Amino acid sequence: MKKFMFVLMAGLFVCSQAALAGNVTGSAAFSGTAPAKTEIVMAADPTCASLHTEPVYTEEAVVNSNNTLKNVFVYVKTGLEGKTFPAATTPVSFDQNGCHYMPHVTGVMVGQPLEIINSDSTLHNVHSLAKESKEFNLGMPIKGMKIKKTFEKPEIMVKMKCDVHPWMNAYVGVVSNPFFAVTGEDGSFEIKDLPAGTYTLAAWHETFGEQTAEVTVADGQPATANFSFSG
Amino acid sequence: MTSPSSNSIWLYRYSLLVVFATVLLILAGGLVTSHEAGLAVPDWPLSYGQMMPPMVGNVFWEHGHRMIAGTVGILTLVLTLWVQFGKKCARIKKLAWLAMGAVVLQALLGGLTVILLLPPAVSIFHACLAQTFLCLLVALAFFLSPPFVSAGLAPAAASASNTGTAQRPWLFKFWVLIFAAVYVQLILGAIVRHTSPSHAVVFHVIWAFVVIGLIFLGVRAVLVTLPERQGPARTALTLGLLVIVQFFLGLGAFLYTQVLAHGYAPRTAEIFFASAHHTNGALVLALSLLLTLQVRE
Ligand code: HEM
Ligand SMILES: [Cu+2]
């Protein structure tokens, strides 16, 4: 009986929380001329070159076919002050694959493990240029090798690079809450279960800078936030 | 010891070999910086836990630099020991030990750059000590050279007994000043190379005109006052030529590193100008020292 009461209470609590939160969706539009694509020459490491039959391009500005931007990191800039969130325990995957970081832009919570993987049969060094957290530089000489790393402080954005292959770089957004997303092939994003309230959302892009948008989340109502970048 | 023994000659030739290897090492070090390869091998003293990692991508530059450095370290050790067991005066022996100390310190600094993830201060110190080490070797080779040895004199005695600069001590002092000015230019250059954005480039360019002016005056003074002495005249002319080359390489490095847009990786022209300017700068410094020693005789 006691146990049942507990489950019921817990269930009610979760429901009330959900009712007081809503999802935010939106997209990152792009106007202007898309920068010319730069093809990467991987000749310096024959293994890297052999892993690709199609040309590979740098990703500092990927404009999708629907005139939106890929790799925009969307996060809550203000509105969550004073609230703390326990670090998620599920690792975020960060793969060195084809001498390329996958994904190019990602996010983790402070304390949440970033699982760095080497899927290539060549060596990489993974070098975090974090300014707020401790910088690190680790050798990953063996295929299949995995290392978990965490960041101590929020930082928009931590640059990651490989010094062996100068074309390899990526960005990790480190935030103190679970409400962040990265735009994909259609330029859209979704932040789930943001507690009801008024926020400033920010959208960061490697080349086109940062945009902000105000959004109000009401109980259980979907909200939208759209960003537009120009090149 | 009026005519140099064949052992002395071989020791002198060997010291030149070490000087040459060190110039190559400085070039290799410049190429590491130009390729931004300093952290391509994250561990030290081993490389990816091995003596010999696969030489792919920028590992080629970083590990290659370590291998050449190791070779120069061994060459220097042999030189130091050879000098100790030869019949050399105490000051030359000390100079050899100083060079040995410098190369060991340089290796430790190199390791420190890797472990501390390239803090500018350590990289700048490593860059300056590299050329200081070259200067020590040039001085050592000079004191081991046959003309110097056949004079049968210790470095200190040599200047006291000379006939040339006794009347022209100002020429020696002037070249000490020029050498110091070039050394300052090396420090400024190292700051430009290891900080970004670098405001030091303004001082480096302004100081370049001072250095070039001083070298031209110094070269002219050598040619006018010591026309009968082949050694200094030859060094002076070479130095004059190298400093002109250095100016244009500097312009190229400035254009490619500071003005033009950068790609995802350093471009060939950028690597060429920056590394050539770096190594030729080391030659300018080394020849300034050599000429200073020559006019002191
Ligand atoms: C007498 C003349 C000069 C000397 C002896 C000299 C020496 C040097 C040295 C030794 C370095 C490299 C330091 C290191 O890698 O640790 C350097 C870097 C540099 N110098 Fe000069 N320099 C001279 C003139 C100039 C001039 C005239 C310019 C430009 C107009 C210039 C532009 C630069 C630039 C841009 C760098 C940095 C390159 C990089 O970031 O890779 N230098 N210089
Ligand atoms: Cu890599």
mmCIF file with all atom_site columns, C-alpha atoms in Angstrom, chain A residues 73-179:
data_model
loop_
_atom_site.group_PDB
_atom_site.id
_atom_site.type_symbol
_atom_site.label_atom_id
_atom_site.label_alt_id
_atom_site.label_comp_id
_atom_site.label_asym_id
_atom_site.label_entity_id
_atom_site.label_seq_id
_atom_site.pdbx_PDB_ins_code
_atom_site.Cartn_x
_atom_site.Cartn_y
_atom_site.Cartn_z
_atom_site.occupancy
_atom_site.B_iso_or_equiv
_atom_site.pdbx_formal_charge
_atom_site.auth_seq_id
_atom_site.auth_comp_id
_atom_site.auth_asym_id
_atom_site.auth_atom_id
_atom_site.pdbx_PDB_model_num
ATOM 1   C CA . PHE A 1 73  ? 23.659 25.260 -31.549 1.00 0.00 ? 73  PHE A CA 1
ATOM 2   C CA . VAL A 1 74  ? 20.464 26.470 -29.814 1.00 0.00 ? 74  VAL A CA 1
ATOM 3   C CA . TYR A 1 75  ? 20.516 26.935 -26.042 1.00 0.00 ? 75  TYR A CA 1
ATOM 4   C CA . VAL A 1 76  ? 18.852 28.848 -23.216 1.00 0.00 ? 76  VAL A CA 1
ATOM 5   C CA . LYS A 1 77  ? 20.799 32.031 -22.635 1.00 0.00 ? 77  LYS A CA 1
ATOM 6   C CA . THR A 1 78  ? 18.668 33.535 -19.847 1.00 0.00 ? 78  THR A CA 1
ATOM 7   C CA . GLY A 1 79  ? 15.600 32.436 -17.885 1.00 0.00 ? 79  GLY A CA 1
ATOM 8   C CA . LEU A 1 80  ? 16.936 29.459 -15.950 1.00 0.00 ? 80  LEU A CA 1
ATOM 9   C CA . GLU A 1 81  ? 19.016 31.419 -13.436 1.00 0.00 ? 81  GLU A CA 1
ATOM 10  C CA . GLY A 1 82  ? 19.079 29.910 -9.981  1.00 0.00 ? 82  GLY A CA 1
ATOM 11  C CA . LYS A 1 83  ? 17.827 26.520 -11.169 1.00 0.00 ? 83  LYS A CA 1
ATOM 12  C CA . THR A 1 84  ? 20.109 23.522 -11.053 1.00 0.00 ? 84  THR A CA 1
ATOM 13  C CA . PHE A 1 85  ? 19.831 20.365 -13.075 1.00 0.00 ? 85  PHE A CA 1
ATOM 14  C CA . PRO A 1 86  ? 21.618 17.112 -12.377 1.00 0.00 ? 86  PRO A CA 1
ATOM 15  C CA . ALA A 1 87  ? 24.088 16.152 -15.090 1.00 0.00 ? 87  ALA A CA 1
ATOM 16  C CA . ALA A 1 88  ? 22.704 13.657 -17.568 1.00 0.00 ? 88  ALA A CA 1
ATOM 17  C CA . THR A 1 89  ? 24.515 10.355 -17.328 1.00 0.00 ? 89  THR A CA 1
ATOM 18  C CA . THR A 1 90  ? 23.992 9.150  -20.909 1.00 0.00 ? 90  THR A CA 1
ATOM 19  C CA . PRO A 1 91  ? 27.230 9.853  -22.792 1.00 0.00 ? 91  PRO A CA 1
ATOM 20  C CA . VAL A 1 92  ? 27.124 12.088 -25.876 1.00 0.00 ? 92  VAL A CA 1
ATOM 21  C CA . SER A 1 93  ? 28.895 10.421 -28.750 1.00 0.00 ? 93  SER A CA 1
ATOM 22  C CA . PHE A 1 94  ? 31.721 12.241 -30.500 1.00 0.00 ? 94  PHE A CA 1
ATOM 23  C CA . ASP A 1 95  ? 33.174 10.119 -33.260 1.00 0.00 ? 95  ASP A CA 1
ATOM 24  C CA . GLN A 1 96  ? 36.366 10.461 -35.272 1.00 0.00 ? 96  GLN A CA 1
ATOM 25  C CA . ASN A 1 97  ? 35.167 8.799  -38.419 1.00 0.00 ? 97  ASN A CA 1
ATOM 26  C CA . GLY A 1 98  ? 36.730 9.075  -41.855 1.00 0.00 ? 98  GLY A CA 1
ATOM 27  C CA . CYS A 1 99  ? 39.138 11.634 -40.370 1.00 0.00 ? 99  CYS A CA 1
ATOM 28  C CA . HIS A 1 100 ? 36.140 13.783 -39.685 1.00 0.00 ? 100 HIS A CA 1
ATOM 29  C CA . TYR A 1 101 ? 34.340 14.628 -36.473 1.00 0.00 ? 101 TYR A CA 1
ATOM 30  C CA . MET A 1 102 ? 30.796 13.354 -36.259 1.00 0.00 ? 102 MET A CA 1
ATOM 31  C CA . PRO A 1 103 ? 28.909 15.421 -35.410 1.00 0.00 ? 103 PRO A CA 1
ATOM 32  C CA . HIS A 1 104 ? 30.554 18.729 -36.277 1.00 0.00 ? 104 HIS A CA 1
ATOM 33  C CA . VAL A 1 105 ? 28.520 20.535 -33.597 1.00 0.00 ? 105 VAL A CA 1
ATOM 34  C CA . THR A 1 106 ? 27.120 18.950 -30.473 1.00 0.00 ? 106 THR A CA 1
ATOM 35  C CA . GLY A 1 107 ? 26.255 19.794 -26.883 1.00 0.00 ? 107 GLY A CA 1
ATOM 36  C CA . VAL A 1 108 ? 26.747 18.284 -23.426 1.00 0.00 ? 108 VAL A CA 1
ATOM 37  C CA . MET A 1 109 ? 25.776 19.232 -19.926 1.00 0.00 ? 109 MET A CA 1
ATOM 38  C CA . VAL A 1 110 ? 28.415 20.174 -17.392 1.00 0.00 ? 110 VAL A CA 1
ATOM 39  C CA . GLY A 1 111 ? 29.516 16.843 -15.935 1.00 0.00 ? 111 GLY A CA 1
ATOM 40  C CA . GLN A 1 112 ? 27.876 14.763 -18.656 1.00 0.00 ? 112 GLN A CA 1
ATOM 41  C CA . PRO A 1 113 ? 30.348 12.422 -20.338 1.00 0.00 ? 113 PRO A CA 1
ATOM 42  C CA . LEU A 1 114 ? 31.420 13.100 -23.887 1.00 0.00 ? 114 LEU A CA 1
ATOM 43  C CA . GLU A 1 115 ? 32.345 9.745  -25.373 1.00 0.00 ? 115 GLU A CA 1
ATOM 44  C CA . ILE A 1 116 ? 35.172 10.292 -27.821 1.00 0.00 ? 116 ILE A CA 1
ATOM 45  C CA . ILE A 1 117 ? 35.558 7.404  -30.256 1.00 0.00 ? 117 ILE A CA 1
ATOM 46  C CA . ASN A 1 118 ? 38.197 6.609  -32.857 1.00 0.00 ? 118 ASN A CA 1
ATOM 47  C CA . SER A 1 119 ? 36.525 4.656  -35.662 1.00 0.00 ? 119 SER A CA 1
ATOM 48  C CA . ASP A 1 120 ? 39.492 5.098  -38.006 1.00 0.00 ? 120 ASP A CA 1
ATOM 49  C CA . SER A 1 121 ? 42.429 2.828  -38.631 1.00 0.00 ? 121 SER A CA 1
ATOM 50  C CA . THR A 1 122 ? 44.760 5.801  -38.293 1.00 0.00 ? 122 THR A CA 1
ATOM 51  C CA . LEU A 1 123 ? 45.748 7.804  -35.248 1.00 0.00 ? 123 LEU A CA 1
ATOM 52  C CA . HIS A 1 124 ? 44.180 11.035 -34.023 1.00 0.00 ? 124 HIS A CA 1
ATOM 53  C CA . ASN A 1 125 ? 44.854 13.357 -31.161 1.00 0.00 ? 125 ASN A CA 1
ATOM 54  C CA . VAL A 1 126 ? 41.744 14.915 -29.714 1.00 0.00 ? 126 VAL A CA 1
ATOM 55  C CA . HIS A 1 127 ? 42.514 18.359 -28.416 1.00 0.00 ? 127 HIS A CA 1
ATOM 56  C CA . SER A 1 128 ? 39.974 20.401 -26.477 1.00 0.00 ? 128 SER A CA 1
ATOM 57  C CA . LEU A 1 129 ? 40.631 24.124 -26.532 1.00 0.00 ? 129 LEU A CA 1
ATOM 58  C CA . ALA A 1 130 ? 38.283 24.728 -23.588 1.00 0.00 ? 130 ALA A CA 1
ATOM 59  C CA . LYS A 1 131 ? 38.881 28.015 -21.801 1.00 0.00 ? 131 LYS A CA 1
ATOM 60  C CA . GLU A 1 132 ? 36.519 27.558 -18.848 1.00 0.00 ? 132 GLU A CA 1
ATOM 61  C CA . SER A 1 133 ? 37.219 23.864 -18.269 1.00 0.00 ? 133 SER A CA 1
ATOM 62  C CA . LYS A 1 134 ? 40.569 22.148 -18.261 1.00 0.00 ? 134 LYS A CA 1
ATOM 63  C CA . GLU A 1 135 ? 42.101 21.913 -21.711 1.00 0.00 ? 135 GLU A CA 1
ATOM 64  C CA . PHE A 1 136 ? 43.126 18.412 -22.780 1.00 0.00 ? 136 PHE A CA 1
ATOM 65  C CA . ASN A 1 137 ? 45.033 16.733 -25.587 1.00 0.00 ? 137 ASN A CA 1
ATOM 66  C CA . LEU A 1 138 ? 44.783 12.959 -25.847 1.00 0.00 ? 138 LEU A CA 1
ATOM 67  C CA . GLY A 1 139 ? 46.307 10.488 -28.242 1.00 0.00 ? 139 GLY A CA 1
ATOM 68  C CA . MET A 1 140 ? 43.927 7.971  -29.805 1.00 0.00 ? 140 MET A CA 1
ATOM 69  C CA . PRO A 1 141 ? 46.197 5.727  -31.849 1.00 0.00 ? 141 PRO A CA 1
ATOM 70  C CA . ILE A 1 142 ? 44.018 2.610  -31.983 1.00 0.00 ? 142 ILE A CA 1
ATOM 71  C CA . LYS A 1 143 ? 40.858 1.938  -33.945 1.00 0.00 ? 143 LYS A CA 1
ATOM 72  C CA . GLY A 1 144 ? 37.899 1.376  -31.660 1.00 0.00 ? 144 GLY A CA 1
ATOM 73  C CA . MET A 1 145 ? 39.457 3.279  -28.776 1.00 0.00 ? 145 MET A CA 1
ATOM 74  C CA . LYS A 1 146 ? 36.997 5.213  -26.580 1.00 0.00 ? 146 LYS A CA 1
ATOM 75  C CA . ILE A 1 147 ? 37.641 7.896  -23.986 1.00 0.00 ? 147 ILE A CA 1
ATOM 76  C CA . LYS A 1 148 ? 35.060 9.609  -21.795 1.00 0.00 ? 148 LYS A CA 1
ATOM 77  C CA . LYS A 1 149 ? 35.679 13.210 -20.822 1.00 0.00 ? 149 LYS A CA 1
ATOM 78  C CA . THR A 1 150 ? 33.589 15.744 -18.920 1.00 0.00 ? 150 THR A CA 1
ATOM 79  C CA . PHE A 1 151 ? 33.650 19.529 -18.753 1.00 0.00 ? 151 PHE A CA 1
ATOM 80  C CA . GLU A 1 152 ? 33.557 21.431 -15.468 1.00 0.00 ? 152 GLU A CA 1
ATOM 81  C CA . LYS A 1 153 ? 32.069 24.769 -16.519 1.00 0.00 ? 153 LYS A CA 1
ATOM 82  C CA . PRO A 1 154 ? 29.548 25.987 -19.104 1.00 0.00 ? 154 PRO A CA 1
ATOM 83  C CA . GLU A 1 155 ? 31.137 27.361 -22.260 1.00 0.00 ? 155 GLU A CA 1
ATOM 84  C CA . ILE A 1 156 ? 29.762 28.448 -25.634 1.00 0.00 ? 156 ILE A CA 1
ATOM 85  C CA . MET A 1 157 ? 31.538 26.863 -27.495 1.00 0.00 ? 157 MET A CA 1
ATOM 86  C CA . VAL A 1 158 ? 34.467 24.561 -26.797 1.00 0.00 ? 158 VAL A CA 1
ATOM 87  C CA . LYS A 1 159 ? 36.530 24.081 -29.932 1.00 0.00 ? 159 LYS A CA 1
ATOM 88  C CA . MET A 1 160 ? 37.881 20.594 -30.516 1.00 0.00 ? 160 MET A CA 1
ATOM 89  C CA . LYS A 1 161 ? 40.588 19.827 -33.013 1.00 0.00 ? 161 LYS A CA 1
ATOM 90  C CA . CYS A 1 162 ? 42.988 17.232 -34.244 1.00 0.00 ? 162 CYS A CA 1
ATOM 91  C CA . ASP A 1 163 ? 46.525 18.510 -34.698 1.00 0.00 ? 163 ASP A CA 1
ATOM 92  C CA . VAL A 1 164 ? 47.483 15.536 -36.852 1.00 0.00 ? 164 VAL A CA 1
ATOM 93  C CA . HIS A 1 165 ? 44.843 16.335 -39.480 1.00 0.00 ? 165 HIS A CA 1
ATOM 94  C CA . PRO A 1 166 ? 44.558 20.132 -39.641 1.00 0.00 ? 166 PRO A CA 1
ATOM 95  C CA . TRP A 1 167 ? 41.152 20.019 -41.346 1.00 0.00 ? 167 TRP A CA 1
ATOM 96  C CA . MET A 1 168 ? 39.526 18.244 -38.378 1.00 0.00 ? 168 MET A CA 1
ATOM 97  C CA . ASN A 1 169 ? 37.678 20.556 -36.021 1.00 0.00 ? 169 ASN A CA 1
ATOM 98  C CA . ALA A 1 170 ? 34.368 20.585 -34.196 1.00 0.00 ? 170 ALA A CA 1
ATOM 99  C CA . TYR A 1 171 ? 32.482 22.495 -31.525 1.00 0.00 ? 171 TYR A CA 1
ATOM 100 C CA . VAL A 1 172 ? 30.893 21.327 -28.303 1.00 0.00 ? 172 VAL A CA 1
ATOM 101 C CA . GLY A 1 173 ? 28.437 23.553 -26.433 1.00 0.00 ? 173 GLY A CA 1
ATOM 102 C CA . VAL A 1 174 ? 28.749 22.997 -22.680 1.00 0.00 ? 174 VAL A CA 1
ATOM 103 C CA . VAL A 1 175 ? 25.677 24.089 -20.742 1.00 0.00 ? 175 VAL A CA 1
ATOM 104 C CA . SER A 1 176 ? 24.376 23.656 -17.187 1.00 0.00 ? 176 SER A CA 1
ATOM 105 C CA . ASN A 1 177 ? 20.903 22.412 -18.189 1.00 0.00 ? 177 ASN A CA 1
ATOM 106 C CA . PRO A 1 178 ? 19.484 19.780 -20.542 1.00 0.00 ? 178 PRO A CA 1
ATOM 107 C CA . PHE A 1 179 ? 17.699 22.309 -22.805 1.00 0.00 ? 179 PHE A CA 1
#
